[in-house]
Amino acid sequence: MSVTVCLADYEKNGTFTRAQLAELLSDPGSDTLELLRMKADRIRRESVGDTVHIRGVIEFSNHCIRTCAYCGINRFNEKVNRYRIPIAEIKAVARGAANRGFHTVVLQSGDDFFYTAEDLADAVAEIKLTGMAVTLSVGERPQADYQLWRQAGADRYLLKFETSDPELYARLHPGTSLERRLECLRQLRELGYQVGSGFMVGLPGQTIDSLAGDLLLLRELELEMAGIGPFIPHPGTPLHVAETGSVPMTLRVLALARMMIPWAHLPATTALSSLSADGRRLGLTGGGNVVMPNLTPLAYRRLYEIYPHKAEVTATPDQLLAETKTLVHDLGRTIAQDAGHGRRLATAGA
Ligand code: 5AD
């Protein structure tokens, strides 16, 4: 099946089959990439509009009990200087974000059970008083914890499935399973969170067929948000000798993601910016509508090294905000002035 036939079918059906996705992912032409990016950009405009949502991320702890083979802060990496930001400081950083005009704050950390469910619920409840939306991204926790945070006012939860291939998942995440990850995503959905997930492009052992599966899974999960970034090998991990994910392939997957879940919020990821100075712009012009500036206090920023050469380790929140505003303006788009709550279907209200 040719690229043209796949795209004509998409116009009719509003989706791709696994075989079509595999075809579009394996076609080597750079003109195909440009065609997909143009389509994705049009669909982005029609379904989520021209505004760009800004989410401030606070990486509050790099302690982690997991052993994910790709991740620089996995438990086995003894070279990491570990830090934990006290709850009071997390709240203060969040207040700063609210004062700067952020409408969403994302509290992210390794899977760190030092923070009890109650600790985080307390942080969420207080941050909610600012009027901002709160996204949590603290990994796999018991359902009761997810429930407590939801009751405390958390709006969204971010938990990437990383790959839809169960065998690859098991190899990359010793001792746990894709099934368990999907169970968490189901629980979050049932509790009424807006759910974000996503995956990496270029993982060692990933195939075109499994990437097609990743894109289908985004749709099956009816995600409100999806983060898609290139895999970047970290020297302190078992995958340090693996190849880096490709920027053009990541852009191709991002464009297809926009076509599979037109209604969703898709960030131009930091991982993409880390590989390409132009990453943010490329993400925003090829399906993306979200930017997530890093608000982690500078003293800790470098230590949250999930992959090397991470972008934005030295810029202050004000600098990052100014850069984002300039970029968005240059693209002829505007910064969203609302919380940018997610929706699950193209026809649903904003
Ligand atoms: N390269 C790219 N992305 C990574 N992540 C973790 N480690 C890496 C890496 N080496 C991503 C995962 C995770 C998110 C926090 O960062 O997708 O969910």
mmCIF file of C-alpha atoms and ligand atoms in Angstrom, residues 69-72 108 137 159-162 181 198-200 203 227 229-234 237 271 304 306-308, ligand 1:
data_model
loop_
_atom_site.group_PDB
_atom_site.id
_atom_site.type_symbol
_atom_site.label_atom_id
_atom_site.label_comp_id
_atom_site.label_asym_id
_atom_site.label_seq_id
_atom_site.Cartn_x
_atom_site.Cartn_y
_atom_site.Cartn_z
ATOM 1 C CA ALA A 69 17.140 0.026 31.948
ATOM 2 C CA TYR A 70 17.022 3.321 30.010
ATOM 3 C CA CYS A 71 16.654 5.759 32.864
ATOM 4 C CA GLY A 72 19.578 7.673 34.338
ATOM 5 C CA GLN A 108 7.105 14.880 38.788
ATOM 6 C CA SER A 137 3.633 12.184 37.542
ATOM 7 C CA LEU A 159 2.280 7.738 33.346
ATOM 8 C CA LYS A 160 3.958 6.659 30.130
ATOM 9 C CA PHE A 161 3.620 3.091 28.908
ATOM 10 C CA GLU A 162 7.061 3.546 27.233
ATOM 11 C CA ARG A 181 1.376 -0.304 33.868
ATOM 12 C CA GLY A 198 3.259 8.022 25.858
ATOM 13 C CA PHE A 199 6.402 6.257 24.806
ATOM 14 C CA MET A 200 9.949 6.567 23.547
ATOM 15 C CA LEU A 203 14.437 2.091 22.142
ATOM 16 C CA GLY A 227 4.316 12.607 25.465
ATOM 17 C CA GLY A 229 10.277 11.617 22.788
ATOM 18 C CA PRO A 230 13.429 10.055 21.391
ATOM 19 C CA PHE A 231 15.342 7.518 23.465
ATOM 20 C CA ILE A 232 18.685 8.977 24.587
ATOM 21 C CA PRO A 233 21.237 6.511 26.010
ATOM 22 C CA HIS A 234 22.482 7.410 29.473
ATOM 23 C CA THR A 237 22.597 2.649 32.530
ATOM 24 C CA ALA A 271 13.948 15.022 25.025
ATOM 25 C CA TYR A 304 17.277 15.068 37.480
ATOM 26 C CA ILE A 306 16.989 10.826 33.202
ATOM 27 C CA TYR A 307 19.056 11.129 30.021
ATOM 28 C CA PRO A 308 22.288 13.050 29.303
HETATM 29 N N1 5AD B 1 15.844 8.722 26.998
HETATM 30 C C1 5AD B 1 14.686 9.340 26.697
HETATM 31 N N2 5AD B 1 13.656 9.450 27.526
HETATM 32 C C2 5AD B 1 13.794 8.888 28.724
HETATM 33 N N3 5AD B 1 12.939 8.810 29.734
HETATM 34 C C3 5AD B 1 13.542 8.176 30.737
HETATM 35 N N4 5AD B 1 14.776 7.807 30.389
HETATM 36 C C4 5AD B 1 14.964 8.245 29.129
HETATM 37 C C5 5AD B 1 16.020 8.153 28.201
HETATM 38 N N5 5AD B 1 17.154 7.543 28.492
HETATM 39 C C6 5AD B 1 11.583 9.325 29.642
HETATM 40 C C7 5AD B 1 10.586 8.212 29.855
HETATM 41 C C8 5AD B 1 9.946 8.597 31.153
HETATM 42 C C9 5AD B 1 10.121 10.091 31.187
HETATM 43 C C10 5AD B 1 10.082 10.687 32.534
HETATM 44 O O1 5AD B 1 11.373 10.283 30.615
HETATM 45 O O2 5AD B 1 9.612 8.230 28.816
HETATM 46 O O3 5AD B 1 8.589 8.252 31.234
#
